[in-house]
Amino acid sequence: MSRAQNNPRRRGKQSLSGGSSALGVRERLLAAGVEIVSEVGLDTGLGRLNFEEAIKRARVARATAYRQWSTKEAFGNAVLVELAKGLYLTSDFVAEVPAIIADMVGDGSALATPQGRRNLIVDLTRTLVKGDFESILQSPSWHLHTALSAASPSLTDPELRTSATAALHVSDQRRIEARAQLYGQFTAFAGYRLRAPLAGPSGFRQMSEAAGAAFTGFLIRAQYDTTVTAETMRLRAFGMSEPRQWSPQTFASTNGIFSYIEPDPGITWDQERISDLLLTDFTSLFHAPQL
């Protein structure tokens, strides 16, 4: 249940659309470089990044461009930093969450008993972490983030290296905060609470940090190992009375979430609460985090 999106192609085109007077020479060249890399992908983009092509796209004088960067390598390193600065991890999956929850809650009959509620909340968690992971796995921004994370330590210019790692850190912190807000929303809906001694926003942030680390590990492994997402285990897990299909990723992610939250004993699941929940607009309850 995290958020993840980036569009370096859009960033580059928007930067170049305003004409030579809209931006300085350096900014226009960087925007052209970002545009080129976004077209071919980062894995091959820096190696195929043609400084002359960037100069042509930026519509600047060649001599002026070379006064900014004397070599192709220096320009490529600067483009890498620009990519890191423009990286914003979001995910379209959050828009699907309200409909998924409404469909699985149905008429609310499962909420009437403790076991029914446990079955529903665990199954919801399994479904959401699966959908979130699949969305992220297909997201160009996550692949870009992984590639930038691998490439930035190799920058020879200390100032550029510091700028790149700082930009990646900012994108990570945004992602952590977004996921923390979503976990808080889900926990409130489920009638759960953070396990002591964690509490409040800082507790959900800690939960998000841990979940993000696990997600990243599975995302990297899923690039070469399809068994990560293969639902080969049919189990009654995490207190469910009914079996469900689990993959290594959904099992580990669900386990991680329930290690941080538990049913709130202060909440009474009477008919009034269930009726109120059924009247809830899940779209307003599960909204895009404000960052």
mmCIF file of C-alpha atoms in Angstrom:
data_model
loop_
_atom_site.group_PDB
_atom_site.id
_atom_site.type_symbol
_atom_site.label_atom_id
_atom_site.label_comp_id
_atom_site.label_asym_id
_atom_site.label_seq_id
_atom_site.Cartn_x
_atom_site.Cartn_y
_atom_site.Cartn_z
ATOM 1 C CA MET A 1 0.000 0.000 0.000
ATOM 2 C CA SER A 2 2.479 2.457 -1.096
ATOM 3 C CA ARG A 3 2.526 5.204 -3.652
ATOM 4 C CA ALA A 4 4.786 5.357 -6.581
ATOM 5 C CA GLN A 5 5.030 7.631 -10.087
ATOM 6 C CA ASN A 6 7.458 9.576 -12.178
ATOM 7 C CA ASN A 7 7.430 10.955 -15.679
ATOM 8 C CA PRO A 8 10.873 12.156 -16.745
ATOM 9 C CA ARG A 9 9.701 12.286 -20.362
ATOM 10 C CA ARG A 10 6.999 14.784 -19.457
ATOM 11 C CA ARG A 11 9.474 16.716 -17.341
ATOM 12 C CA GLY A 12 11.844 17.058 -20.257
ATOM 13 C CA LYS A 13 9.213 18.035 -22.815
ATOM 14 C CA GLN A 14 7.624 20.597 -20.564
ATOM 15 C CA SER A 15 11.021 22.140 -19.929
ATOM 16 C CA LEU A 16 11.747 22.464 -23.644
ATOM 17 C CA SER A 17 8.364 23.706 -24.791
ATOM 18 C CA GLY A 18 8.743 27.292 -23.729
ATOM 19 C CA GLY A 19 11.385 28.352 -26.271
ATOM 20 C CA SER A 20 14.959 29.462 -25.716
ATOM 21 C CA SER A 21 13.918 32.445 -23.629
ATOM 22 C CA ALA A 22 11.993 30.348 -21.094
ATOM 23 C CA LEU A 23 15.019 28.760 -19.445
ATOM 24 C CA GLY A 24 18.752 29.279 -19.254
ATOM 25 C CA VAL A 25 21.150 27.358 -21.445
ATOM 26 C CA ARG A 26 22.142 24.921 -18.714
ATOM 27 C CA GLU A 27 18.546 24.119 -17.781
ATOM 28 C CA ARG A 28 17.541 23.580 -21.409
ATOM 29 C CA LEU A 29 20.433 21.225 -22.051
ATOM 30 C CA LEU A 30 19.609 19.207 -18.948
ATOM 31 C CA ALA A 31 15.953 19.037 -19.962
ATOM 32 C CA ALA A 32 17.001 17.762 -23.385
ATOM 33 C CA GLY A 33 19.226 15.144 -21.770
ATOM 34 C CA VAL A 34 16.407 13.964 -19.513
ATOM 35 C CA GLU A 35 14.139 13.731 -22.541
ATOM 36 C CA ILE A 36 16.637 11.601 -24.458
ATOM 37 C CA VAL A 37 17.275 9.227 -21.556
ATOM 38 C CA SER A 38 13.543 8.847 -20.925
ATOM 39 C CA GLU A 39 13.097 7.722 -24.528
ATOM 40 C CA VAL A 40 15.710 4.960 -24.440
ATOM 41 C CA GLY A 41 15.736 4.053 -20.729
ATOM 42 C CA LEU A 42 18.387 4.720 -18.133
ATOM 43 C CA ASP A 43 20.122 1.337 -18.508
ATOM 44 C CA THR A 44 21.330 2.329 -21.963
ATOM 45 C CA GLY A 45 20.425 5.998 -21.924
ATOM 46 C CA LEU A 46 23.589 7.475 -20.426
ATOM 47 C CA GLY A 47 25.761 5.316 -22.641
ATOM 48 C CA ARG A 48 23.828 6.432 -25.711
ATOM 49 C CA LEU A 49 23.337 10.004 -24.548
ATOM 50 C CA ASN A 50 24.508 12.136 -27.448
ATOM 51 C CA PHE A 51 25.606 15.569 -26.281
ATOM 52 C CA GLU A 52 25.267 16.885 -29.830
ATOM 53 C CA GLU A 53 21.664 15.668 -29.988
ATOM 54 C CA ALA A 54 20.935 17.369 -26.679
ATOM 55 C CA ILE A 55 22.439 20.595 -28.023
ATOM 56 C CA LYS A 56 20.227 20.329 -31.097
ATOM 57 C CA ARG A 57 17.079 19.698 -29.078
ATOM 58 C CA ALA A 58 17.879 22.490 -26.652
ATOM 59 C CA ARG A 59 18.429 24.870 -29.568
ATOM 60 C CA VAL A 60 21.566 26.421 -28.127
ATOM 61 C CA ALA A 61 24.912 27.265 -29.686
ATOM 62 C CA ARG A 62 27.442 24.425 -29.631
ATOM 63 C CA ALA A 63 30.217 26.583 -28.205
ATOM 64 C CA THR A 64 27.892 27.812 -25.473
ATOM 65 C CA ALA A 65 26.937 24.237 -24.583
ATOM 66 C CA TYR A 66 30.552 23.106 -24.275
ATOM 67 C CA ARG A 67 31.270 25.973 -21.934
ATOM 68 C CA GLN A 68 28.766 24.344 -19.564
ATOM 69 C CA TRP A 69 30.213 20.803 -19.841
ATOM 70 C CA SER A 70 33.459 20.097 -21.603
ATOM 71 C CA THR A 71 32.869 16.345 -22.000
ATOM 72 C CA LYS A 72 30.028 13.948 -22.703
ATOM 73 C CA GLU A 73 30.713 12.176 -19.401
ATOM 74 C CA ALA A 74 30.348 15.374 -17.408
ATOM 75 C CA PHE A 75 27.069 16.136 -19.153
ATOM 76 C CA GLY A 76 25.799 12.596 -18.556
ATOM 77 C CA ASN A 77 26.566 12.829 -14.855
ATOM 78 C CA ALA A 78 24.686 16.115 -14.620
ATOM 79 C CA VAL A 79 21.706 14.544 -16.398
ATOM 80 C CA LEU A 80 21.718 11.682 -13.901
ATOM 81 C CA VAL A 81 21.458 14.192 -11.044
ATOM 82 C CA GLU A 82 18.634 15.983 -12.856
ATOM 83 C CA LEU A 83 16.775 12.687 -13.215
ATOM 84 C CA ALA A 84 17.139 12.061 -9.498
ATOM 85 C CA LYS A 85 15.807 15.520 -8.685
ATOM 86 C CA GLY A 86 12.777 14.953 -10.911
ATOM 87 C CA LEU A 87 11.936 11.548 -9.468
ATOM 88 C CA TYR A 88 8.581 11.455 -7.721
ATOM 89 C CA LEU A 89 7.353 8.065 -6.579
ATOM 90 C CA THR A 90 3.587 7.678 -6.673
ATOM 91 C CA SER A 91 1.204 4.925 -7.714
ATOM 92 C CA ASP A 92 -2.085 4.773 -9.530
ATOM 93 C CA PHE A 93 -3.073 1.787 -7.398
ATOM 94 C CA VAL A 94 -4.325 3.976 -4.546
ATOM 95 C CA ALA A 95 -7.199 5.046 -6.810
ATOM 96 C CA GLU A 96 -8.342 1.413 -6.987
ATOM 97 C CA VAL A 97 -8.354 0.843 -3.218
ATOM 98 C CA PRO A 98 -11.862 2.256 -2.455
ATOM 99 C CA ALA A 99 -13.539 0.045 -5.068
ATOM 100 C CA ILE A 100 -11.644 -3.044 -3.905
ATOM 101 C CA ILE A 101 -12.647 -2.458 -0.291
ATOM 102 C CA ALA A 102 -16.284 -1.717 -1.147
ATOM 103 C CA ASP A 103 -16.486 -4.910 -3.204
ATOM 104 C CA MET A 104 -14.931 -7.105 -0.508
ATOM 105 C CA VAL A 105 -16.942 -5.573 2.348
ATOM 106 C CA GLY A 106 -20.139 -6.166 0.381
ATOM 107 C CA ASP A 107 -23.245 -6.135 2.569
ATOM 108 C CA GLY A 108 -21.141 -6.082 5.722
ATOM 109 C CA SER A 109 -22.216 -9.511 6.942
ATOM 110 C CA ALA A 110 -18.596 -10.534 7.515
ATOM 111 C CA LEU A 111 -18.214 -7.681 10.006
ATOM 112 C CA ALA A 112 -20.788 -9.083 12.418
ATOM 113 C CA THR A 113 -18.438 -11.580 14.118
ATOM 114 C CA PRO A 114 -14.808 -11.408 15.286
ATOM 115 C CA GLN A 115 -13.817 -14.292 13.003
ATOM 116 C CA GLY A 116 -15.631 -12.777 10.055
ATOM 117 C CA ARG A 117 -13.854 -9.478 10.595
ATOM 118 C CA ARG A 118 -10.484 -11.193 10.876
ATOM 119 C CA ASN A 119 -11.086 -13.121 7.664
ATOM 120 C CA LEU A 120 -12.066 -9.935 5.857
ATOM 121 C CA ILE A 121 -9.224 -7.746 7.111
ATOM 122 C CA VAL A 122 -6.555 -10.362 6.412
ATOM 123 C CA ASP A 123 -7.948 -11.064 2.948
ATOM 124 C CA LEU A 124 -8.147 -7.343 2.230
ATOM 125 C CA THR A 125 -4.546 -6.895 3.311
ATOM 126 C CA ARG A 126 -3.438 -9.793 1.103
ATOM 127 C CA THR A 127 -5.325 -8.365 -1.871
ATOM 128 C CA LEU A 128 -4.033 -4.827 -1.395
ATOM 129 C CA VAL A 129 -0.365 -5.716 -0.932
ATOM 130 C CA LYS A 130 -0.585 -7.924 -4.011
ATOM 131 C CA GLY A 131 -2.141 -5.190 -6.139
ATOM 132 C CA ASP A 132 0.246 -2.568 -4.843
ATOM 133 C CA PHE A 133 3.284 -4.721 -5.563
ATOM 134 C CA GLU A 134 2.129 -5.582 -9.077
ATOM 135 C CA SER A 135 1.497 -1.909 -9.815
ATOM 136 C CA ILE A 136 4.935 -0.905 -8.569
ATOM 137 C CA LEU A 137 6.618 -3.735 -10.467
ATOM 138 C CA GLN A 138 5.242 -2.315 -13.725
ATOM 139 C CA SER A 139 6.025 1.308 -12.853
ATOM 140 C CA PRO A 140 8.810 2.978 -14.889
ATOM 141 C CA SER A 141 9.516 5.284 -11.961
ATOM 142 C CA TRP A 142 10.528 2.378 -9.728
ATOM 143 C CA HIS A 143 12.851 0.966 -12.353
ATOM 144 C CA LEU A 144 14.336 4.434 -12.755
ATOM 145 C CA HIS A 145 14.754 4.765 -8.999
ATOM 146 C CA THR A 146 16.552 1.415 -8.816
ATOM 147 C CA ALA A 147 18.852 2.323 -11.692
ATOM 148 C CA LEU A 148 19.630 5.750 -10.241
ATOM 149 C CA SER A 149 20.355 4.232 -6.837
ATOM 150 C CA ALA A 150 22.873 1.905 -8.454
ATOM 151 C CA ALA A 151 24.444 4.582 -10.651
ATOM 152 C CA SER A 152 24.741 7.550 -8.287
ATOM 153 C CA PRO A 153 27.556 6.145 -6.071
ATOM 154 C CA SER A 154 29.757 5.823 -9.163
ATOM 155 C CA LEU A 155 29.680 9.551 -9.909
ATOM 156 C CA THR A 156 33.250 10.832 -9.750
ATOM 157 C CA ASP A 157 32.324 14.435 -8.967
ATOM 158 C CA PRO A 158 31.735 14.629 -5.180
ATOM 159 C CA GLU A 159 29.319 17.539 -5.530
ATOM 160 C CA LEU A 160 27.218 15.755 -8.144
ATOM 161 C CA ARG A 161 27.291 12.532 -6.126
ATOM 162 C CA THR A 162 26.061 14.384 -3.045
ATOM 163 C CA SER A 163 23.302 16.085 -5.056
ATOM 164 C CA ALA A 164 22.141 12.796 -6.584
ATOM 165 C CA THR A 165 22.038 10.886 -3.309
ATOM 166 C CA ALA A 166 20.278 13.796 -1.597
ATOM 167 C CA ALA A 167 17.616 13.874 -4.325
ATOM 168 C CA LEU A 168 17.073 10.116 -4.046
ATOM 169 C CA HIS A 169 16.760 10.485 -0.283
ATOM 170 C CA VAL A 170 14.029 13.101 -0.748
ATOM 171 C CA SER A 171 12.066 10.798 -3.075
ATOM 172 C CA ASP A 172 12.409 7.952 -0.568
ATOM 173 C CA GLN A 173 11.136 10.136 2.262
ATOM 174 C CA ARG A 174 8.118 11.189 0.203
ATOM 175 C CA ARG A 175 7.349 7.553 -0.511
ATOM 176 C CA ILE A 176 7.693 6.595 3.158
ATOM 177 C CA GLU A 177 5.403 9.412 4.267
ATOM 178 C CA ALA A 178 2.794 8.564 1.621
ATOM 179 C CA ARG A 179 2.718 4.914 2.641
ATOM 180 C CA ALA A 180 2.518 5.861 6.328
ATOM 181 C CA GLN A 181 -0.579 7.968 5.682
ATOM 182 C CA LEU A 182 -2.243 5.127 3.790
ATOM 183 C CA TYR A 183 -1.458 2.657 6.567
ATOM 184 C CA GLY A 184 -3.068 5.036 9.039
ATOM 185 C CA GLN A 185 -6.206 5.246 6.894
ATOM 186 C CA PHE A 186 -6.440 1.469 6.544
ATOM 187 C CA THR A 187 -5.844 0.834 10.250
ATOM 188 C CA ALA A 188 -8.636 3.236 11.226
ATOM 189 C CA PHE A 189 -11.033 1.618 8.756
ATOM 190 C CA ALA A 190 -10.234 -1.877 10.025
ATOM 191 C CA GLY A 191 -10.809 -0.968 13.667
ATOM 192 C CA TYR A 192 -7.189 -1.738 14.491
ATOM 193 C CA ARG A 193 -4.435 0.164 16.254
ATOM 194 C CA LEU A 194 -0.655 0.214 16.340
ATOM 195 C CA ARG A 195 0.937 -2.266 18.694
ATOM 196 C CA ALA A 196 2.587 -0.717 21.744
ATOM 197 C CA PRO A 197 4.917 1.025 22.158
ATOM 198 C CA LEU A 198 4.291 2.551 18.727
ATOM 199 C CA ALA A 199 1.628 5.234 18.404
ATOM 200 C CA GLY A 200 0.511 8.059 16.152
ATOM 201 C CA PRO A 201 2.132 9.284 12.926
ATOM 202 C CA SER A 202 5.633 8.294 14.028
ATOM 203 C CA GLY A 203 4.451 4.725 14.560
ATOM 204 C CA PHE A 204 2.957 4.507 11.079
ATOM 205 C CA ARG A 205 6.136 6.012 9.684
ATOM 206 C CA GLN A 206 8.178 3.273 11.359
ATOM 207 C CA MET A 207 5.767 0.722 9.914
ATOM 208 C CA SER A 208 6.195 2.301 6.482
ATOM 209 C CA GLU A 209 9.992 2.232 6.733
ATOM 210 C CA ALA A 210 9.967 -1.501 7.429
ATOM 211 C CA ALA A 211 7.412 -2.307 4.743
ATOM 212 C CA GLY A 212 9.303 -0.235 2.195
ATOM 213 C CA ALA A 213 12.541 -2.075 2.838
ATOM 214 C CA ALA A 214 10.806 -5.432 2.355
ATOM 215 C CA PHE A 215 9.042 -4.203 -0.790
ATOM 216 C CA THR A 216 12.306 -3.000 -2.286
ATOM 217 C CA GLY A 217 13.950 -6.355 -1.684
ATOM 218 C CA PHE A 218 11.109 -8.235 -3.347
ATOM 219 C CA LEU A 219 11.015 -5.765 -6.259
ATOM 220 C CA ILE A 220 14.690 -6.324 -6.978
ATOM 221 C CA ARG A 221 14.364 -10.087 -6.701
ATOM 222 C CA ALA A 222 11.231 -10.162 -8.870
ATOM 223 C CA GLN A 223 13.306 -8.859 -11.787
ATOM 224 C CA TYR A 224 14.938 -12.264 -12.133
ATOM 225 C CA ASP A 225 12.862 -14.641 -9.979
ATOM 226 C CA THR A 226 9.190 -15.096 -10.869
ATOM 227 C CA THR A 227 8.597 -17.350 -7.864
ATOM 228 C CA VAL A 228 8.385 -14.201 -5.717
ATOM 229 C CA THR A 229 4.862 -13.553 -6.990
ATOM 230 C CA ALA A 230 3.802 -17.154 -7.662
ATOM 231 C CA GLU A 231 0.794 -18.021 -5.481
ATOM 232 C CA THR A 232 1.839 -21.579 -4.741
ATOM 233 C CA MET A 233 0.857 -21.711 -1.053
ATOM 234 C CA ARG A 234 -2.756 -22.356 -0.032
ATOM 235 C CA LEU A 235 -2.924 -21.539 3.672
ATOM 236 C CA ARG A 236 -5.187 -20.474 6.507
ATOM 237 C CA ALA A 237 -2.867 -17.750 7.728
ATOM 238 C CA PHE A 238 -2.870 -14.900 10.245
ATOM 239 C CA GLY A 239 -5.949 -16.074 12.102
ATOM 240 C CA MET A 240 -8.163 -16.746 9.081
ATOM 241 C CA SER A 241 -10.597 -19.637 9.205
ATOM 242 C CA GLU A 242 -10.601 -19.938 5.417
ATOM 243 C CA PRO A 243 -7.638 -20.730 3.147
ATOM 244 C CA ARG A 244 -6.281 -18.337 0.552
ATOM 245 C CA GLN A 245 -3.568 -18.479 -2.093
ATOM 246 C CA TRP A 246 -0.313 -16.840 -1.042
ATOM 247 C CA SER A 247 2.918 -15.916 -2.763
ATOM 248 C CA PRO A 248 6.178 -15.319 -0.882
ATOM 249 C CA GLN A 249 5.650 -11.582 -1.397
ATOM 250 C CA THR A 250 2.027 -11.400 -0.213
ATOM 251 C CA PHE A 251 2.735 -13.637 2.784
ATOM 252 C CA ALA A 252 5.778 -11.638 3.915
ATOM 253 C CA SER A 253 4.117 -8.266 3.343
ATOM 254 C CA THR A 254 0.932 -9.267 5.165
ATOM 255 C CA ASN A 255 2.966 -10.675 8.027
ATOM 256 C CA GLY A 256 4.847 -7.399 8.241
ATOM 257 C CA ILE A 257 1.659 -5.356 8.484
ATOM 258 C CA PHE A 258 0.108 -7.490 11.219
ATOM 259 C CA SER A 259 3.306 -7.374 13.219
ATOM 260 C CA TYR A 260 2.608 -3.658 13.624
ATOM 261 C CA ILE A 261 -1.174 -3.514 14.104
ATOM 262 C CA GLU A 262 -3.777 -5.336 16.205
ATOM 263 C CA PRO A 263 -7.553 -5.130 16.791
ATOM 264 C CA ASP A 264 -8.475 -2.109 18.897
ATOM 265 C CA PRO A 265 -10.298 -3.418 22.007
ATOM 266 C CA GLY A 266 -11.843 0.010 22.507
ATOM 267 C CA ILE A 267 -13.971 -0.321 19.370
ATOM 268 C CA THR A 268 -17.383 -1.962 19.638
ATOM 269 C CA TRP A 269 -18.529 -3.649 16.467
ATOM 270 C CA ASP A 270 -22.260 -3.192 16.958
ATOM 271 C CA GLN A 271 -24.870 -2.823 14.247
ATOM 272 C CA GLU A 272 -24.612 0.955 14.344
ATOM 273 C CA ARG A 273 -20.888 0.903 13.599
ATOM 274 C CA ILE A 274 -21.354 -1.608 10.807
ATOM 275 C CA SER A 275 -24.193 0.447 9.307
ATOM 276 C CA ASP A 276 -22.115 3.614 9.508
ATOM 277 C CA LEU A 277 -19.214 1.850 7.819
ATOM 278 C CA LEU A 278 -21.445 0.673 4.984
ATOM 279 C CA LEU A 279 -22.553 4.281 4.443
ATOM 280 C CA THR A 280 -18.957 5.475 4.294
ATOM 281 C CA ASP A 281 -17.606 6.938 1.088
ATOM 282 C CA PHE A 282 -14.446 4.872 0.790
ATOM 283 C CA THR A 283 -13.115 7.283 -1.823
ATOM 284 C CA SER A 284 -12.927 10.019 0.803
ATOM 285 C CA LEU A 285 -11.609 7.602 3.438
ATOM 286 C CA PHE A 286 -8.781 6.310 1.253
ATOM 287 C CA HIS A 287 -7.429 9.342 -0.543
ATOM 288 C CA ALA A 288 -4.135 10.295 -2.081
ATOM 289 C CA PRO A 289 -1.771 11.408 0.686
ATOM 290 C CA GLN A 290 -0.977 15.099 0.887
ATOM 291 C CA LEU A 291 2.784 15.642 0.746
#
